[in-house]
PDB file of C-alpha atoms and ligand atoms in Angstrom:
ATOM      1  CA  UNK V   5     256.566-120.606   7.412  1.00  0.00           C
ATOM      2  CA  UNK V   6     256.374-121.259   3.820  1.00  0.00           C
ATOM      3  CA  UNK V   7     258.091-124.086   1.580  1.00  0.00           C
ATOM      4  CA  UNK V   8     262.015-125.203   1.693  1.00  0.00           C
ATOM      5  CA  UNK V   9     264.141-122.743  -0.571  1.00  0.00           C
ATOM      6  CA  UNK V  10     267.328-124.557  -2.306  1.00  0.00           C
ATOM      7  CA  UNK V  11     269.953-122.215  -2.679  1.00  0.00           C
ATOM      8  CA  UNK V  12     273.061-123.681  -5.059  1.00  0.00           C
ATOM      9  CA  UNK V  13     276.545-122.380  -3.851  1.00  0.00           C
ATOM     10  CA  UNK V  14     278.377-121.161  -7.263  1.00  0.00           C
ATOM     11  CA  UNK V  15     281.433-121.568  -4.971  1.00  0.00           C
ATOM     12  CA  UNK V  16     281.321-125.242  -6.750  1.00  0.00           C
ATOM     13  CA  UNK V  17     280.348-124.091 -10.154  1.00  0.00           C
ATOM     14  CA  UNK V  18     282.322-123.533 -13.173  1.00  0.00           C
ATOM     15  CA  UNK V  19     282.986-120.042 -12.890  1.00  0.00           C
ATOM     16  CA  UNK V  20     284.003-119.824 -16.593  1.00  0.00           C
ATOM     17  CA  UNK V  21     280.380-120.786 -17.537  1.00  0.00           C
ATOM     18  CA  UNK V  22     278.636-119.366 -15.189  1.00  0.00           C
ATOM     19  CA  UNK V  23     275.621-118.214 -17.668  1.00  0.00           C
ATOM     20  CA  UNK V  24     275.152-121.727 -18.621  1.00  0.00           C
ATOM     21  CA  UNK V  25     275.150-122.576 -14.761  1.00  0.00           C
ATOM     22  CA  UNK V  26     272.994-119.679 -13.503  1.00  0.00           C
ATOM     23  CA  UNK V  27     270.604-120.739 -16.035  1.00  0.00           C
ATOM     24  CA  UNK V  28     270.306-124.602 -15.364  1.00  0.00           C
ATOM     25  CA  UNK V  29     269.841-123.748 -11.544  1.00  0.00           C
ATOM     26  CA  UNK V  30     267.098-121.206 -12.186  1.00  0.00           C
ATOM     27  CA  UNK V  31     265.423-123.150 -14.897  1.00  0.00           C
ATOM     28  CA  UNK V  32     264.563-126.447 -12.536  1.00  0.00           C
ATOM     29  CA  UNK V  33     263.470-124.423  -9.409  1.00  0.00           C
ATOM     30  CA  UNK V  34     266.078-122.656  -7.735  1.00  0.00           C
ATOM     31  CA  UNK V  35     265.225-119.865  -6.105  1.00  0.00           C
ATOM     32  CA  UNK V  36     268.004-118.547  -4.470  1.00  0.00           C
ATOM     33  CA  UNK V  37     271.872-118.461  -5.462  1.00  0.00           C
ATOM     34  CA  UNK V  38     274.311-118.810  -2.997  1.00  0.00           C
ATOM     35  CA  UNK V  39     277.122-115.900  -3.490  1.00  0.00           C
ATOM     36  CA  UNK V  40     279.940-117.014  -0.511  1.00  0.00           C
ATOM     37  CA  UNK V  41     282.592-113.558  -0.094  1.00  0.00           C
ATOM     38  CA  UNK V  42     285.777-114.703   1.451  1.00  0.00           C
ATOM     39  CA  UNK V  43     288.897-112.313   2.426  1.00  0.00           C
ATOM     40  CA  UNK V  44     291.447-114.025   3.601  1.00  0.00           C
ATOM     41  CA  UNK V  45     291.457-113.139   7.074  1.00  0.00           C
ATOM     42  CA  UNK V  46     287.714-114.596   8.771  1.00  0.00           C
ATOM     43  CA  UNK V  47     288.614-117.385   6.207  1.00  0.00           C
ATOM     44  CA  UNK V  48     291.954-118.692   4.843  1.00  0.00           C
ATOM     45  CA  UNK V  49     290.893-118.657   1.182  1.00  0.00           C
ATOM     46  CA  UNK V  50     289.518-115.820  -1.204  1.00  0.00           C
ATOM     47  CA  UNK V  51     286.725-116.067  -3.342  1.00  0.00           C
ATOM     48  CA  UNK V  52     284.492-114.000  -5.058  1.00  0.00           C
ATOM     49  CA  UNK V  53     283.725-109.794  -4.601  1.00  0.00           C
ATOM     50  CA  UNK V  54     281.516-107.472  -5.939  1.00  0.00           C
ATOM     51  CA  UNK V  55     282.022-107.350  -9.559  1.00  0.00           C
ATOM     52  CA  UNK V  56     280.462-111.113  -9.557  1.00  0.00           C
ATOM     53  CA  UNK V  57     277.488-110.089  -7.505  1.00  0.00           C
ATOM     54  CA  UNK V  58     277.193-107.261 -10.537  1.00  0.00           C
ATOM     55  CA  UNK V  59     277.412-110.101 -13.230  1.00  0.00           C
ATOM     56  CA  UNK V  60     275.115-112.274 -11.786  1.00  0.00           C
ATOM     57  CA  UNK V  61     272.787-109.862 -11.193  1.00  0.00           C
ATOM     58  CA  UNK V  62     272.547-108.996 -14.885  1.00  0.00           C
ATOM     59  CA  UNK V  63     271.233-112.691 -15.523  1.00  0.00           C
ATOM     60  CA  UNK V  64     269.057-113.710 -13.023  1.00  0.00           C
ATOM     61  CA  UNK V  65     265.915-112.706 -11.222  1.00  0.00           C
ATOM     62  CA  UNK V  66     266.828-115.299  -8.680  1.00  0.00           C
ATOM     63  CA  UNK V  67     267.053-113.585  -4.980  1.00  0.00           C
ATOM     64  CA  UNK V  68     270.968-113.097  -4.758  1.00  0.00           C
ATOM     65  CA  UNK V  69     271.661-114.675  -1.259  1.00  0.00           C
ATOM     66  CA  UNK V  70     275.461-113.066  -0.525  1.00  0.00           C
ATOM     67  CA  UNK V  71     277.598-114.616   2.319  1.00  0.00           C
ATOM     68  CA  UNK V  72     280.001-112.333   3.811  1.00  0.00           C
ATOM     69  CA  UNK V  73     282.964-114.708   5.675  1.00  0.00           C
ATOM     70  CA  UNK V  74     284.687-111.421   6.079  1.00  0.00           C
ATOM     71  CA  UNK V  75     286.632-109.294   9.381  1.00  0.00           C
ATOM     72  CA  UNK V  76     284.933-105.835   7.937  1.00  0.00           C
ATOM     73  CA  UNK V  77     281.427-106.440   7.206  1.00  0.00           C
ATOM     74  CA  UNK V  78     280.124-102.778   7.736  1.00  0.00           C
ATOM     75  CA  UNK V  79     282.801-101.129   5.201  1.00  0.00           C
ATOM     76  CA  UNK V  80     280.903-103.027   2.036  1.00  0.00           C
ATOM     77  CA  UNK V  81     277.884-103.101   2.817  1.00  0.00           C
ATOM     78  CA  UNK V  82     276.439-100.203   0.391  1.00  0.00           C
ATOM     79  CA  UNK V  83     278.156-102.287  -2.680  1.00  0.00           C
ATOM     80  CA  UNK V  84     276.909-105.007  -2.035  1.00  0.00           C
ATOM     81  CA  UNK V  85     273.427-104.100  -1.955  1.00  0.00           C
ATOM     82  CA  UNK V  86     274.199-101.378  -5.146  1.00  0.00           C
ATOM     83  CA  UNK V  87     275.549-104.444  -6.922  1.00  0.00           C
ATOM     84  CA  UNK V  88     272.079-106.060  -6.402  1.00  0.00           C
ATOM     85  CA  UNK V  89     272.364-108.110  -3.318  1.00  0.00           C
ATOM     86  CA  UNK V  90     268.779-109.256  -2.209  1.00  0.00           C
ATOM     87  CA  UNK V  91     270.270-111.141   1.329  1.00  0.00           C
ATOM     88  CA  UNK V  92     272.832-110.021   3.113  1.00  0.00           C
ATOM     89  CA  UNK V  93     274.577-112.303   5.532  1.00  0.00           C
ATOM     90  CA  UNK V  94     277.126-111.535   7.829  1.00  0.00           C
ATOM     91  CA  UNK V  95     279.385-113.655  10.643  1.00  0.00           C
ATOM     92  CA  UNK V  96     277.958-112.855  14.336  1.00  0.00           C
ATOM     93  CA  UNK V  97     282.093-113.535  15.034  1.00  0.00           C
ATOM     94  CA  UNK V  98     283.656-110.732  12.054  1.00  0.00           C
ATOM     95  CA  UNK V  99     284.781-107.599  14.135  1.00  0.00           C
ATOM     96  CA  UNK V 100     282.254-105.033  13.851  1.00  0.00           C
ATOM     97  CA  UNK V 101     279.145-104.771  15.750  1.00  0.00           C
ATOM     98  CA  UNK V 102     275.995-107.040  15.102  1.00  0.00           C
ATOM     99  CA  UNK V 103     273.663-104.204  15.682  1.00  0.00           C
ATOM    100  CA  UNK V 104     275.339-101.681  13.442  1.00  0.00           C
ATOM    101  CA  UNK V 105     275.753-104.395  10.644  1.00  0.00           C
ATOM    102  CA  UNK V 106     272.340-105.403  10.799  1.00  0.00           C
ATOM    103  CA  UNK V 107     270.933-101.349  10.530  1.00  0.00           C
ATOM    104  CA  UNK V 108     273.423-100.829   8.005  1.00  0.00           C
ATOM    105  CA  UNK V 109     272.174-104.286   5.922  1.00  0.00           C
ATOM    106  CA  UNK V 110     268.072-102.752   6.400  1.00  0.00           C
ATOM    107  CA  UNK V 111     268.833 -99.316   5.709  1.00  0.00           C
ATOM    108  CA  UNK V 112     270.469-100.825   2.111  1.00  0.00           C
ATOM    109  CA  UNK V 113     267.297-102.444   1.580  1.00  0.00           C
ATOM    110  CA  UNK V 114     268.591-106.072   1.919  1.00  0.00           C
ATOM    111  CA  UNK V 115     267.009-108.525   4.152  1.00  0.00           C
ATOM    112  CA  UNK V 116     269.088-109.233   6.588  1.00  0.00           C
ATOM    113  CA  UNK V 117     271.092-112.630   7.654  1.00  0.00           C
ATOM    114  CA  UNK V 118     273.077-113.386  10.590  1.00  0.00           C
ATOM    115  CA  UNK V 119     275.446-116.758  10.856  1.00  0.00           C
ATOM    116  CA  UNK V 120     277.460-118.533  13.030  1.00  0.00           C
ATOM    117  CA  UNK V 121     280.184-120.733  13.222  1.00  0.00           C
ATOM    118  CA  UNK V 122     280.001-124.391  14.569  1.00  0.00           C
ATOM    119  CA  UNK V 123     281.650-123.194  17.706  1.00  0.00           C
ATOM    120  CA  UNK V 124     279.777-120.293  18.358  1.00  0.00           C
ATOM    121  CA  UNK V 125     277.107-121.428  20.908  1.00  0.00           C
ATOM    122  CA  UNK V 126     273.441-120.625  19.752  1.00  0.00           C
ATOM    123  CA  UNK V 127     272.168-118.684  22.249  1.00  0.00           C
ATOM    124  CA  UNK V 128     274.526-116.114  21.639  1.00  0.00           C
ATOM    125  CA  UNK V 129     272.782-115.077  18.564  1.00  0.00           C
ATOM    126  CA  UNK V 130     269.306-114.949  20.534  1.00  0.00           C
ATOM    127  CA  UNK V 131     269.625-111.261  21.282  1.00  0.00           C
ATOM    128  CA  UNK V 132     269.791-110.321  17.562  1.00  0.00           C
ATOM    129  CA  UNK V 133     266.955-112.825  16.006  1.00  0.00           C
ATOM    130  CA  UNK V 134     264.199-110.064  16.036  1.00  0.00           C
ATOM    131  CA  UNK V 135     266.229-107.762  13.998  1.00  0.00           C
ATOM    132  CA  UNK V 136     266.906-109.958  11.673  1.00  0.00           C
ATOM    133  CA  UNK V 137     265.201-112.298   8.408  1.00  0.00           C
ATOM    134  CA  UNK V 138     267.348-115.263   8.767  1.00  0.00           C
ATOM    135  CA  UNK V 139     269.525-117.287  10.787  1.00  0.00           C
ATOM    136  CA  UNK V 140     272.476-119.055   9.030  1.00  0.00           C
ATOM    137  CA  UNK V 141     273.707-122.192  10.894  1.00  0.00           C
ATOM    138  CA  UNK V 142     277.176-123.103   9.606  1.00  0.00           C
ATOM    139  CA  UNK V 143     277.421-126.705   9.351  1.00  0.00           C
ATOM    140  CA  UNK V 144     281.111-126.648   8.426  1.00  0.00           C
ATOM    141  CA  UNK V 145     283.706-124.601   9.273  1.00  0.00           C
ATOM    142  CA  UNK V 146     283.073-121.810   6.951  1.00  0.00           C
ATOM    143  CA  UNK V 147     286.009-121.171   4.362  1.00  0.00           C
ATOM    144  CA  UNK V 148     285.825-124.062   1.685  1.00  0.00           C
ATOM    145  CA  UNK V 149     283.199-126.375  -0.161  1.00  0.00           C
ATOM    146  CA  UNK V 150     283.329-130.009   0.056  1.00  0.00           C
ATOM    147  CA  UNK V 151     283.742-130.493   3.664  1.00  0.00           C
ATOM    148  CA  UNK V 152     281.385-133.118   5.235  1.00  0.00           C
ATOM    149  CA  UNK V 153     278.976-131.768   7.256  1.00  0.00           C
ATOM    150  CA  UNK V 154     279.150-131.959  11.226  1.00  0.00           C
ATOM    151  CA  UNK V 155     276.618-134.037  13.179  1.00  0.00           C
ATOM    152  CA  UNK V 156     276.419-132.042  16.023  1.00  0.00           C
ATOM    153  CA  UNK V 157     274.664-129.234  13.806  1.00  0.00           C
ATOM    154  CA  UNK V 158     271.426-131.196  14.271  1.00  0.00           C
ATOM    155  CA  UNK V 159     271.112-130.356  17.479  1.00  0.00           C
ATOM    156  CA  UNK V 160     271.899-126.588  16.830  1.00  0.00           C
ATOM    157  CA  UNK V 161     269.559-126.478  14.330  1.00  0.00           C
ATOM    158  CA  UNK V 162     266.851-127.908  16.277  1.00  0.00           C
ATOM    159  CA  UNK V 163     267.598-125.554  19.252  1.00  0.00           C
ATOM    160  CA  UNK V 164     267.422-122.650  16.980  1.00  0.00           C
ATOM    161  CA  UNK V 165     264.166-123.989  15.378  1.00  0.00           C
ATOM    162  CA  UNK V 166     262.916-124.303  18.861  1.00  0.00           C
ATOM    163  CA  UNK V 167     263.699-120.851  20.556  1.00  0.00           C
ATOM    164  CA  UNK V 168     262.062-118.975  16.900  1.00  0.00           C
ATOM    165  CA  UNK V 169     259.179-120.953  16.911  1.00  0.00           C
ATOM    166  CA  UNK V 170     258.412-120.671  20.778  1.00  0.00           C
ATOM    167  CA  UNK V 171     259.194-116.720  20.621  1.00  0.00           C
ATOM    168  CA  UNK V 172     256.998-116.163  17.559  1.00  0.00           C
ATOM    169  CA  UNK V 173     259.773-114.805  15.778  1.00  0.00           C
ATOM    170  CA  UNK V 174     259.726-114.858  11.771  1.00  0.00           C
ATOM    171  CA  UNK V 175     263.001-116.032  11.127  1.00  0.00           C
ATOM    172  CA  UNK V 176     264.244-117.824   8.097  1.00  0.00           C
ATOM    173  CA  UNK V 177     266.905-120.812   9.554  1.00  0.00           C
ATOM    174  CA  UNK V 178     269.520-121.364   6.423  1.00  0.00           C
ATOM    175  CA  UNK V 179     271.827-123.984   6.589  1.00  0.00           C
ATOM    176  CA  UNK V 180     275.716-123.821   4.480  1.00  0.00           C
ATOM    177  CA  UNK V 181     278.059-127.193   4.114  1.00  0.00           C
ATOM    178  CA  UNK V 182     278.147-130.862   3.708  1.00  0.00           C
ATOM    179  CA  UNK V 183     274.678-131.047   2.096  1.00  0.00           C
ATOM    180  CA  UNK V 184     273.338-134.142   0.477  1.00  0.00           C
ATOM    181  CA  UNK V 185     270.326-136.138   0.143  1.00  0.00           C
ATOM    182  CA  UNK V 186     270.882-137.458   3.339  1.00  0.00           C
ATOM    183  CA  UNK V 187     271.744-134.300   5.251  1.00  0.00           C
ATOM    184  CA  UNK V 188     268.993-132.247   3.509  1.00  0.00           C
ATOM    185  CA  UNK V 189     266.347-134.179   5.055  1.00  0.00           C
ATOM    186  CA  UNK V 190     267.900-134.330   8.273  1.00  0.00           C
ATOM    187  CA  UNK V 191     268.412-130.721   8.940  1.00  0.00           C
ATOM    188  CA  UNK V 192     264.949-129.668   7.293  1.00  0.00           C
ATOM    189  CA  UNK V 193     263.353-132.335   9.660  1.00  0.00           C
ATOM    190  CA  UNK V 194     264.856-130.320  12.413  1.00  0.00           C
ATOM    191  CA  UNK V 195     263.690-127.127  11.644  1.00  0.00           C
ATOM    192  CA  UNK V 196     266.349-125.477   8.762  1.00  0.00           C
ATOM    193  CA  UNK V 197     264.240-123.842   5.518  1.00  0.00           C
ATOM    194  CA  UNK V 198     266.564-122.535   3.467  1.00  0.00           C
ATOM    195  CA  UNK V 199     269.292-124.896   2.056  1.00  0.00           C
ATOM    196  CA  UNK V 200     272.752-123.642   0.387  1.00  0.00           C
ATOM    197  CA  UNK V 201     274.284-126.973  -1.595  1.00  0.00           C
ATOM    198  CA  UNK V 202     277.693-126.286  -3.378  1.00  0.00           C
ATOM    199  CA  UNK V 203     279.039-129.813  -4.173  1.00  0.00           C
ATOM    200  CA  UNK V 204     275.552-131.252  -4.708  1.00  0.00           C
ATOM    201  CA  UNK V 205     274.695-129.204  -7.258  1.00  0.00           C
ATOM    202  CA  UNK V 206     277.165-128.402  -9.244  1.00  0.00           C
ATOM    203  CA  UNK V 207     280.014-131.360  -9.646  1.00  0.00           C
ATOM    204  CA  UNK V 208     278.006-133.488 -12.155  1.00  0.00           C
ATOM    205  CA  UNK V 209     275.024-132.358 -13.925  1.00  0.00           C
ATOM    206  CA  UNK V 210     273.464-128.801 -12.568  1.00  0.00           C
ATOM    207  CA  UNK V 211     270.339-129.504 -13.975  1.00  0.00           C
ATOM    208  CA  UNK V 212     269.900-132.841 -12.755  1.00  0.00           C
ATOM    209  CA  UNK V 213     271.029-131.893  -9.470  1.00  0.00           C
ATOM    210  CA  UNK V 214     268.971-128.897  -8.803  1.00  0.00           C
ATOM    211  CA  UNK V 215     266.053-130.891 -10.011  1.00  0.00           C
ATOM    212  CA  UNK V 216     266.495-133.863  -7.605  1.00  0.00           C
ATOM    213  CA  UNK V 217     267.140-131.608  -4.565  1.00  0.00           C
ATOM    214  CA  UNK V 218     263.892-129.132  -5.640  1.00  0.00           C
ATOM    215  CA  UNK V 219     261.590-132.397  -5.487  1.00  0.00           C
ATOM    216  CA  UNK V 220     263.203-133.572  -2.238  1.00  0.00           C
ATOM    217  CA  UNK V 221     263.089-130.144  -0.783  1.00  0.00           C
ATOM    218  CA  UNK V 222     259.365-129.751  -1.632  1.00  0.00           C
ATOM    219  CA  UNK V 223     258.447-133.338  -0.176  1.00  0.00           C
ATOM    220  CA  UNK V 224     259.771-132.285   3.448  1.00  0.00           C
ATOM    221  CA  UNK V 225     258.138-130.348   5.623  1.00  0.00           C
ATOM    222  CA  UNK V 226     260.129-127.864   8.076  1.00  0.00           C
ATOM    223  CA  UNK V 227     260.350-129.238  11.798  1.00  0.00           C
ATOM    224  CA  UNK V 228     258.361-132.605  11.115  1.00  0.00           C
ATOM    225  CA  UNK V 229     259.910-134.128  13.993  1.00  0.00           C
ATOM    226  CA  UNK V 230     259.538-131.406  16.810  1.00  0.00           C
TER     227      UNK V 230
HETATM  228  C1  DX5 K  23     281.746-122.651   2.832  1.00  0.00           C
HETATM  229  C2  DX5 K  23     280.710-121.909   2.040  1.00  0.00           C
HETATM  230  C3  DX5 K  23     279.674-122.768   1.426  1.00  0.00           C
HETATM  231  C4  DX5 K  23     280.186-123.800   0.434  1.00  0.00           C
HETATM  232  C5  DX5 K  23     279.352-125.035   0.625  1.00  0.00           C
HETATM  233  O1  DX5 K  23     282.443-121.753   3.632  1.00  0.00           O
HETATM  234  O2  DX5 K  23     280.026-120.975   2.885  1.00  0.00           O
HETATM  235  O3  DX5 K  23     278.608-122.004   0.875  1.00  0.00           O
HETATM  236  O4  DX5 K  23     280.110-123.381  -0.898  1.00  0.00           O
HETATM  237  O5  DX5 K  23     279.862-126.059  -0.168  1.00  0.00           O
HETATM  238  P1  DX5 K  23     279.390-127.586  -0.038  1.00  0.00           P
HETATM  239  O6  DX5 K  23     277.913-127.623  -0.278  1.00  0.00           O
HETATM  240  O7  DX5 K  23     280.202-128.262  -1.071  1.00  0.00           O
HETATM  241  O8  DX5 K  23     279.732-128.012   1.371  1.00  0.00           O
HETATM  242 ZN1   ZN K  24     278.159-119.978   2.134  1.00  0.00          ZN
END
């Protein structure tokens, strides 16, 4: 496994300056931006589509990490990944078929993510972690930022950690909600690599924020307490 990824949600960002944020996050270490895609239906609210993955990708080499919180993941996939997706990540729980999303996500040429929902238990996803590059572990219910993250998440986390690590599977764990100082370290102590922050990062000072998190992220080593 190589070193914790910090991945800044623009859900939070000031989508009116989004150059000027895109470029403070990259600038002090980001490497991945966090693109969440809501329709209304898997999630109450609406967020962003396709022409902002298109946008983004214009001014950025970071790897454009796209959340789909969507019923019909299989119907977009081919934007997406035209529109310059890098990750694709799609809800276990969204009505079409894990398999056929996942083949449809590889054969786009995106690496390929697969979440769940707090409720979901975690060995449901077990029979789809070889296909796949990375395991998203909601740690709020998915559908707005700001939410404080749920404590029982730890746990999932560190199950998850454990069943990739004793199959010798090479699977990325990503964690998405209620991040902070305090909840980065605990979820990277348990095993979680790749951490979306929306809040965090950008209410108050991007640059700052992305900075602070990169250091702490890089001091932390994955699953130091298994
Ligand atoms: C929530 C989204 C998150 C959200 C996280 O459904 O998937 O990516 O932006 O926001 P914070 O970090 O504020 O909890
Ligand atoms: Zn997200």
């Amino acid at each position: 496994m190589g070193h914790n990824i910090l991945a800044p949600s623009i859900l939070a960002a000031d989508c009116a300056d989004l150059r000027t944020e895109i470029q403070a996050i990259e600038t002090e270490g980001a490497e991945y931006v966090h693109i969440d895609v809501m329709d209304g239906v898997f999630v109450p609210s609406l967020s962003f589509g396709i022409p902002i993955v298109e946008s983004v990708r214009k001014i950025t080499k970071m790897v454009l990490d796209v959340h789909l919180m969507i019923i019909h993941p299989l119907k977009y996939i081919k934007q997406f990944a035209q529109a310059g997706a890098d990750s694709i990540t799609f809800h276990m729980e969204s009505e079409d078929d894990p398999d056929e999303v996942i083949d449809a996500i590889r054969a786009a040429g995106c690496k390929v993510g697969i979440s769940i929902k707090p409720g979901t238990p975690v060995e449901d996803v077990y029979r789809y972690l070889d296909k796949v590059d990375m395991l998203l572990i909601m740690t709020v219910e998915p559908g707005f930022g700001g939410q404080p993250y749920i404590p029982e998440s730890t746990a999932r986390i560190a199950q998850a950690r454990y069943h990739i690590n004793s199959n010798a599977l090479n699977v990325d764990i990503e964690v998405d909600g209620g991040i902070t100082e305090k909840t980065a370290a605990t979820v990277i102590e348990v095993g979680a690599n790749v951490i979306v922050a929306g809040s965090a990062i950008f209410h108050g000072d991007a640059a700052d924020n992305t900075r602070r998190y990169v250091k702490l992220l890089s001091e932390k080593k994955v699953g130091e307490v298994l």
